[in-house]
mmCIF file of C-alpha atoms in Angstrom:
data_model
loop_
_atom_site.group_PDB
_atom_site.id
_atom_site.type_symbol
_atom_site.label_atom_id
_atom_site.label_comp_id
_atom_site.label_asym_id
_atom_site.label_seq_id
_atom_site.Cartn_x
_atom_site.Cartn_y
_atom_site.Cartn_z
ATOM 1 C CA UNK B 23 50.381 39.041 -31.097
ATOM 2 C CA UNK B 24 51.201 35.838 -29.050
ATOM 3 C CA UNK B 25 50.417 33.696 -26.701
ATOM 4 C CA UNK B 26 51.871 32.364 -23.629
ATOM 5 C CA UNK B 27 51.388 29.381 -22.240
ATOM 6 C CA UNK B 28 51.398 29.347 -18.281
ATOM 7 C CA UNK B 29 53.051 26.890 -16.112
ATOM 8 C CA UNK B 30 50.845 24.228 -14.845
ATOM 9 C CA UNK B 31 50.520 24.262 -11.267
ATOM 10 C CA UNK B 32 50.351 20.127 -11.020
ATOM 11 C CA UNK B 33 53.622 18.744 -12.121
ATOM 12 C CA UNK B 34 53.194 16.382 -15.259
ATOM 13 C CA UNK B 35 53.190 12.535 -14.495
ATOM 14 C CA UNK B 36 55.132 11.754 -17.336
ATOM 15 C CA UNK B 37 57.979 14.433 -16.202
ATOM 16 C CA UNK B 38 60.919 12.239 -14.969
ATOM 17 C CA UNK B 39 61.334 14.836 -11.997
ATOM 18 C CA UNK B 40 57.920 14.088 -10.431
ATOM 19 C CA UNK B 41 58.572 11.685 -7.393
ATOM 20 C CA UNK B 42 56.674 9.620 -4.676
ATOM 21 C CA UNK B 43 57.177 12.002 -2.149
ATOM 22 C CA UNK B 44 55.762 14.866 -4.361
ATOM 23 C CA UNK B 45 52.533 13.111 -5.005
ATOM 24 C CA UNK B 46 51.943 12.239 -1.291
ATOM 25 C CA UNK B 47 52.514 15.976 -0.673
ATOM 26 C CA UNK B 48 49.746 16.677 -3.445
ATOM 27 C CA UNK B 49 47.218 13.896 -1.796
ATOM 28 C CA UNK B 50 48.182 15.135 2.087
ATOM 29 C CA UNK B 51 47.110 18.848 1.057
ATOM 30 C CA UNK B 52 44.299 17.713 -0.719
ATOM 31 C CA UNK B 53 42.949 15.423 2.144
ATOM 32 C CA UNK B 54 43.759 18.421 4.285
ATOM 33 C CA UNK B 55 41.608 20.962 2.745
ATOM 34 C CA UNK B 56 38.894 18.357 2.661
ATOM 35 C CA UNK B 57 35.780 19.599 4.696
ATOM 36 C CA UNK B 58 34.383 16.813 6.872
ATOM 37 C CA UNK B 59 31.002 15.175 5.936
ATOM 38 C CA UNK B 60 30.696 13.134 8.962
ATOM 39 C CA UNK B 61 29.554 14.171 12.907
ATOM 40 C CA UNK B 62 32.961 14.173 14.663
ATOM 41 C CA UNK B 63 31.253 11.647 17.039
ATOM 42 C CA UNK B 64 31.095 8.994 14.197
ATOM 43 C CA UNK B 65 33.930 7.327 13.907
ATOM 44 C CA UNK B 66 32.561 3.811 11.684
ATOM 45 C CA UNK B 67 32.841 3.553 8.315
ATOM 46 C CA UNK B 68 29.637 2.973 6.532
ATOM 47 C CA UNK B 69 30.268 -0.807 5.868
ATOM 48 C CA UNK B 70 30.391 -1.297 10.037
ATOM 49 C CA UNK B 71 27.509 1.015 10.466
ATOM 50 C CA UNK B 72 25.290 -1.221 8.049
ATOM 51 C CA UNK B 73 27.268 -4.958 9.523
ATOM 52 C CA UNK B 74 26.187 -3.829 13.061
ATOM 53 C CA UNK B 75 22.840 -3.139 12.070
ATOM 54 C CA UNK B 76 22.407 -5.771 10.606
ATOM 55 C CA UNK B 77 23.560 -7.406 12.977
ATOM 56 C CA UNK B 78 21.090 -6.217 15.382
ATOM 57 C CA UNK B 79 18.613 -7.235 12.995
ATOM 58 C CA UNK B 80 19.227 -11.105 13.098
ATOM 59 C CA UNK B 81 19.679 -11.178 16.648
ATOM 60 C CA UNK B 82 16.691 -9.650 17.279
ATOM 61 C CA UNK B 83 13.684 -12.096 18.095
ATOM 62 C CA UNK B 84 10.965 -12.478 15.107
ATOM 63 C CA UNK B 85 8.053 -10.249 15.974
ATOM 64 C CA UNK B 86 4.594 -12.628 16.882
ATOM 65 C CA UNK B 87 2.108 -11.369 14.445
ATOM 66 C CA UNK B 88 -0.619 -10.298 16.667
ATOM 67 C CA UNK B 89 -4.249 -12.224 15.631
ATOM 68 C CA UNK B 90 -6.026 -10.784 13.144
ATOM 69 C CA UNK B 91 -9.062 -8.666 13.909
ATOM 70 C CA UNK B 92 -12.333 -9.977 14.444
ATOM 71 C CA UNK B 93 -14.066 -9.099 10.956
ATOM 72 C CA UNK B 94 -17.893 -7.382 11.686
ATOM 73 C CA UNK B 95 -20.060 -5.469 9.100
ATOM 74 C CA UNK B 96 -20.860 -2.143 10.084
ATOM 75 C CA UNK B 97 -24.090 -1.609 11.913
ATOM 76 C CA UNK B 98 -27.533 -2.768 10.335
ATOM 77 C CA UNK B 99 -28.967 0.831 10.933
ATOM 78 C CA UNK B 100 -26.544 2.450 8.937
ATOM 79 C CA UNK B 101 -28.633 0.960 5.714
ATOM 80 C CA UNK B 102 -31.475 3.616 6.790
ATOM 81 C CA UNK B 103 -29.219 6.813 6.680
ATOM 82 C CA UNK B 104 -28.430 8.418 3.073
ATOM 83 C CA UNK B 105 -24.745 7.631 1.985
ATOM 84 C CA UNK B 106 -23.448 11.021 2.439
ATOM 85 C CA UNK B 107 -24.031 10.331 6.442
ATOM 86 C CA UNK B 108 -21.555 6.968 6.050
ATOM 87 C CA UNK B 109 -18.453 9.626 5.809
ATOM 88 C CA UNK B 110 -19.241 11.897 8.502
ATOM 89 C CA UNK B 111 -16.689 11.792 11.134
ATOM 90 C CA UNK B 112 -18.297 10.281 14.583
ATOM 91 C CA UNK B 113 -20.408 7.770 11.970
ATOM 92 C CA UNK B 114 -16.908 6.319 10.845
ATOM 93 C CA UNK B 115 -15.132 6.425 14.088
ATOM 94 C CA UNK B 116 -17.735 4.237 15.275
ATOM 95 C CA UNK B 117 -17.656 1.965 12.606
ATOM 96 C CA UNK B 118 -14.257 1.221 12.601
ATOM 97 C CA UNK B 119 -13.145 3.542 9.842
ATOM 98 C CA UNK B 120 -10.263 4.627 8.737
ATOM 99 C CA UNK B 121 -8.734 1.263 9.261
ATOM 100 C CA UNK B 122 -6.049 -0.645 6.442
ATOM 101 C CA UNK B 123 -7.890 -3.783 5.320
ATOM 102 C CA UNK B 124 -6.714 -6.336 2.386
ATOM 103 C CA UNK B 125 -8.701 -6.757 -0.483
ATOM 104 C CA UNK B 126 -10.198 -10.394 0.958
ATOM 105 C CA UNK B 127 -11.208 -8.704 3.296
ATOM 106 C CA UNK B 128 -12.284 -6.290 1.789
ATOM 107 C CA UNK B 129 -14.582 -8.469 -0.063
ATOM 108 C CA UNK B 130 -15.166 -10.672 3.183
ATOM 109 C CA UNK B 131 -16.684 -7.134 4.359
ATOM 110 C CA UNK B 132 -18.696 -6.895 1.490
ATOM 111 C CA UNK B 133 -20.430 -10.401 1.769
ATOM 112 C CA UNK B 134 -21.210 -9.518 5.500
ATOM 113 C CA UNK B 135 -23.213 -6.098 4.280
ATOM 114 C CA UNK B 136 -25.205 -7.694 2.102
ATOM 115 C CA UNK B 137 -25.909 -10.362 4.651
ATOM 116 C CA UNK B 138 -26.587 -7.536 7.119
ATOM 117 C CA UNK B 139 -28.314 -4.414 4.930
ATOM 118 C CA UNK B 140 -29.891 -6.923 2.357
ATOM 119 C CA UNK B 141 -29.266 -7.587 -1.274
ATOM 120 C CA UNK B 142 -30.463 -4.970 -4.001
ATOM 121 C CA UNK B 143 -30.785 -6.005 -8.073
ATOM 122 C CA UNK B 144 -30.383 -3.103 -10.625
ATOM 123 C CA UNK B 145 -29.564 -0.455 -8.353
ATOM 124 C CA UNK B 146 -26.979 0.665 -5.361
ATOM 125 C CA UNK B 147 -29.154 0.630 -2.894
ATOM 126 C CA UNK B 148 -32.873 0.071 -2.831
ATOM 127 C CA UNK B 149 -35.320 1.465 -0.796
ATOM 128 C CA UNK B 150 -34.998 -0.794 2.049
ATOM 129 C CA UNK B 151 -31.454 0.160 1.935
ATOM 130 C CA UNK B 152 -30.486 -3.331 0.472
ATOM 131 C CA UNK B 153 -27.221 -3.094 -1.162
ATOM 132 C CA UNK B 154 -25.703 -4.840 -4.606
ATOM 133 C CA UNK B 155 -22.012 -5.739 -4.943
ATOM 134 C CA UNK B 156 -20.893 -2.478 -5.742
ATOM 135 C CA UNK B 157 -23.252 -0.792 -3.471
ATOM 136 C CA UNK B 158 -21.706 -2.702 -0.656
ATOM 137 C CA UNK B 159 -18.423 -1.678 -1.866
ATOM 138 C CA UNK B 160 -19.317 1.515 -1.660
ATOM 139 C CA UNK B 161 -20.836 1.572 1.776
ATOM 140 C CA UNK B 162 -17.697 0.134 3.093
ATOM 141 C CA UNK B 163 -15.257 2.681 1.707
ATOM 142 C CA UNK B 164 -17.712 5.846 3.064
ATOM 143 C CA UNK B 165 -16.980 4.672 6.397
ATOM 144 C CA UNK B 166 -13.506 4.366 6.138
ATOM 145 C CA UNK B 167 -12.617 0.538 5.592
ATOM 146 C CA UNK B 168 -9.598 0.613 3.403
ATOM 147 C CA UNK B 169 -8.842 3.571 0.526
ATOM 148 C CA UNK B 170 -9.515 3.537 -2.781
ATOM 149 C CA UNK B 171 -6.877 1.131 -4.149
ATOM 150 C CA UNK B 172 -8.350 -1.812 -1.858
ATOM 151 C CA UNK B 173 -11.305 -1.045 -3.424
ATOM 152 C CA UNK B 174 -10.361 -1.792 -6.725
ATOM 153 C CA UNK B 175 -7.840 -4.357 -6.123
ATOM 154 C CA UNK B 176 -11.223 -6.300 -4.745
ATOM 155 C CA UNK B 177 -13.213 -5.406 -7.797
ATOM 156 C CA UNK B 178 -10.426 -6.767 -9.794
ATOM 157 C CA UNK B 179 -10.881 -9.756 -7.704
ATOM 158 C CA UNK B 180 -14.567 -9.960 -8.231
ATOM 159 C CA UNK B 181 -14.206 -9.115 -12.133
ATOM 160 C CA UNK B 182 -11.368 -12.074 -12.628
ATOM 161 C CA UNK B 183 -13.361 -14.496 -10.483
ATOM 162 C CA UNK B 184 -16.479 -13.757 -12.558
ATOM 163 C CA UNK B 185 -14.573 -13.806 -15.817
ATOM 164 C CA UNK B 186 -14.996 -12.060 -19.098
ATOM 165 C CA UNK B 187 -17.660 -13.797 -20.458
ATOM 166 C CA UNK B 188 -19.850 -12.461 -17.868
ATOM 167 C CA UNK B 189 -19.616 -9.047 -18.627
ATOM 168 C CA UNK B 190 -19.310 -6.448 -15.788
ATOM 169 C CA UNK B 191 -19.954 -7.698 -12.182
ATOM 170 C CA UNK B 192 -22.291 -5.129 -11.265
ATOM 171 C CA UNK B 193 -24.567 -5.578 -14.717
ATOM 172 C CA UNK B 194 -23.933 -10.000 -13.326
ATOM 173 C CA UNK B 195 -25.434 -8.571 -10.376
ATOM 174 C CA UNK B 196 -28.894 -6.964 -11.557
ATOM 175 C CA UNK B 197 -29.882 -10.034 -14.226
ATOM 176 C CA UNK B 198 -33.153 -10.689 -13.297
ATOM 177 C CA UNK B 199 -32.593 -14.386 -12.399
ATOM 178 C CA UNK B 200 -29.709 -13.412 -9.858
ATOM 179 C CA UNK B 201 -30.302 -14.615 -6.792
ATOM 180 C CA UNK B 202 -28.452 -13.719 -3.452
ATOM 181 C CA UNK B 203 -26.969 -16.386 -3.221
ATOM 182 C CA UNK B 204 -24.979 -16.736 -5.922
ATOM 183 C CA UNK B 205 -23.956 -12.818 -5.636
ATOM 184 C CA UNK B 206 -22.804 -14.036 -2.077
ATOM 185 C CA UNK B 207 -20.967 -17.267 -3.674
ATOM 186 C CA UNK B 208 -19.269 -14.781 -6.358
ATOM 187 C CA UNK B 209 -17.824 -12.225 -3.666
ATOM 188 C CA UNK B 210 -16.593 -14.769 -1.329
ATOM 189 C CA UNK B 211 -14.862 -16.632 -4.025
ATOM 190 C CA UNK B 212 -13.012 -13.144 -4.780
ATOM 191 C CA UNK B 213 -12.318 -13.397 -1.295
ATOM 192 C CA UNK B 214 -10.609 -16.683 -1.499
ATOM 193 C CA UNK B 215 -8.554 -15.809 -4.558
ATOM 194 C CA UNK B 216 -7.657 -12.421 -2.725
ATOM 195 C CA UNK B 217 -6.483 -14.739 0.589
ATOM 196 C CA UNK B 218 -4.518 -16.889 -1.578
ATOM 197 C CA UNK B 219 -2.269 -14.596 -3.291
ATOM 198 C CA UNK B 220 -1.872 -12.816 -0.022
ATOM 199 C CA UNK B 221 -3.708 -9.531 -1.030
#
């Protein structure tokens, strides 16, 4: 039995017959059959399309940041109602939830809840409705004030600013010789060290 080899149907480029002309005739039918990517209607290459637009971009004006919102803790009431009422609906929508925050302010927030709902050692909440650190924290993301990565980018805060030696900020926070005022001083220190690395 044997074999046969078939022609190739592309000339060889080391054949002294192949020519110029034949590979443009190869390259025009291949461009030919070529089905078109592009809208009709666009006629730029990609390099102009990305040159004009940037383009636009630097002639444009620089946006003027509009001033930041006025920061207020959420209603002193809300310290009476069980947590599970923080998340309904009309309670956030009231509150301002649902709205991006940083983590400064974040903590700012926090500071300004336990100014307003009252400080609480060794528990979330006390009976009064006072709230510790994380407590606060807590309060502030049932009603909507930034997601759950704000949340713990400011506990990082808090835990860094408090330092390892401490131990966890929330066991800092129930010692019995904490006072609030030094749980304050801790959270809005967080809150400067969150402001100055722009988070």
């Amino acid at each position: 039995m044997s074999t046969r080899t078939l022609p190739s149907a592309t000339p060889h480029l080391d054949d002294p017959e192949v020519t110029a002309d034949v590979l443009v005739g190869e390259i025009e039918r291949y461009l030919a059959a070529r089905v078109r990517t592009a809208h009709p209607l666009v006629t730029k290459t990609t390099a102009e399309l990305v040159a004009e637009a940037l383009g636009e971009l630097a002639a444009s004006p620089a946006p003027v940041a509009a001033p930041a919102p006025q920061l207020r803790p959420p209603a002193a009431i809300l310290r009476h109602l069980p947590d599970w009422c923080l998340s309904l609906p009309v309670v956030r929508a009231w509150h301002g939830g649902g709205r991006y925050i940083t983590a400064a302010e974040s903590l700012e927030l926090t500071a300004l809840v336990i100014e307003a709902f009252g400080w609480a050692r060794g528990s979330q909440r006390d009976h009064q409705g006072g709230r510790c650190i994380f407590g606060a924290q807590y309060a502030l993301h049932r009603l909507g004030y930034g997601d759950v990565h704000t949340m713990r980018l400011a506990t990082g805060y808090l835990q860094n600013t408090l330092g390892t030696e401490a131990g966890s900020y929330q066991v800092w926070n129930s010692h019995p010789g904490r006072t609030r005022e030094q749980v304050l001083a801790l959270v809005r220190a967080a809150a400067a060290n969150a402001r100055r690395d722009c988070q």
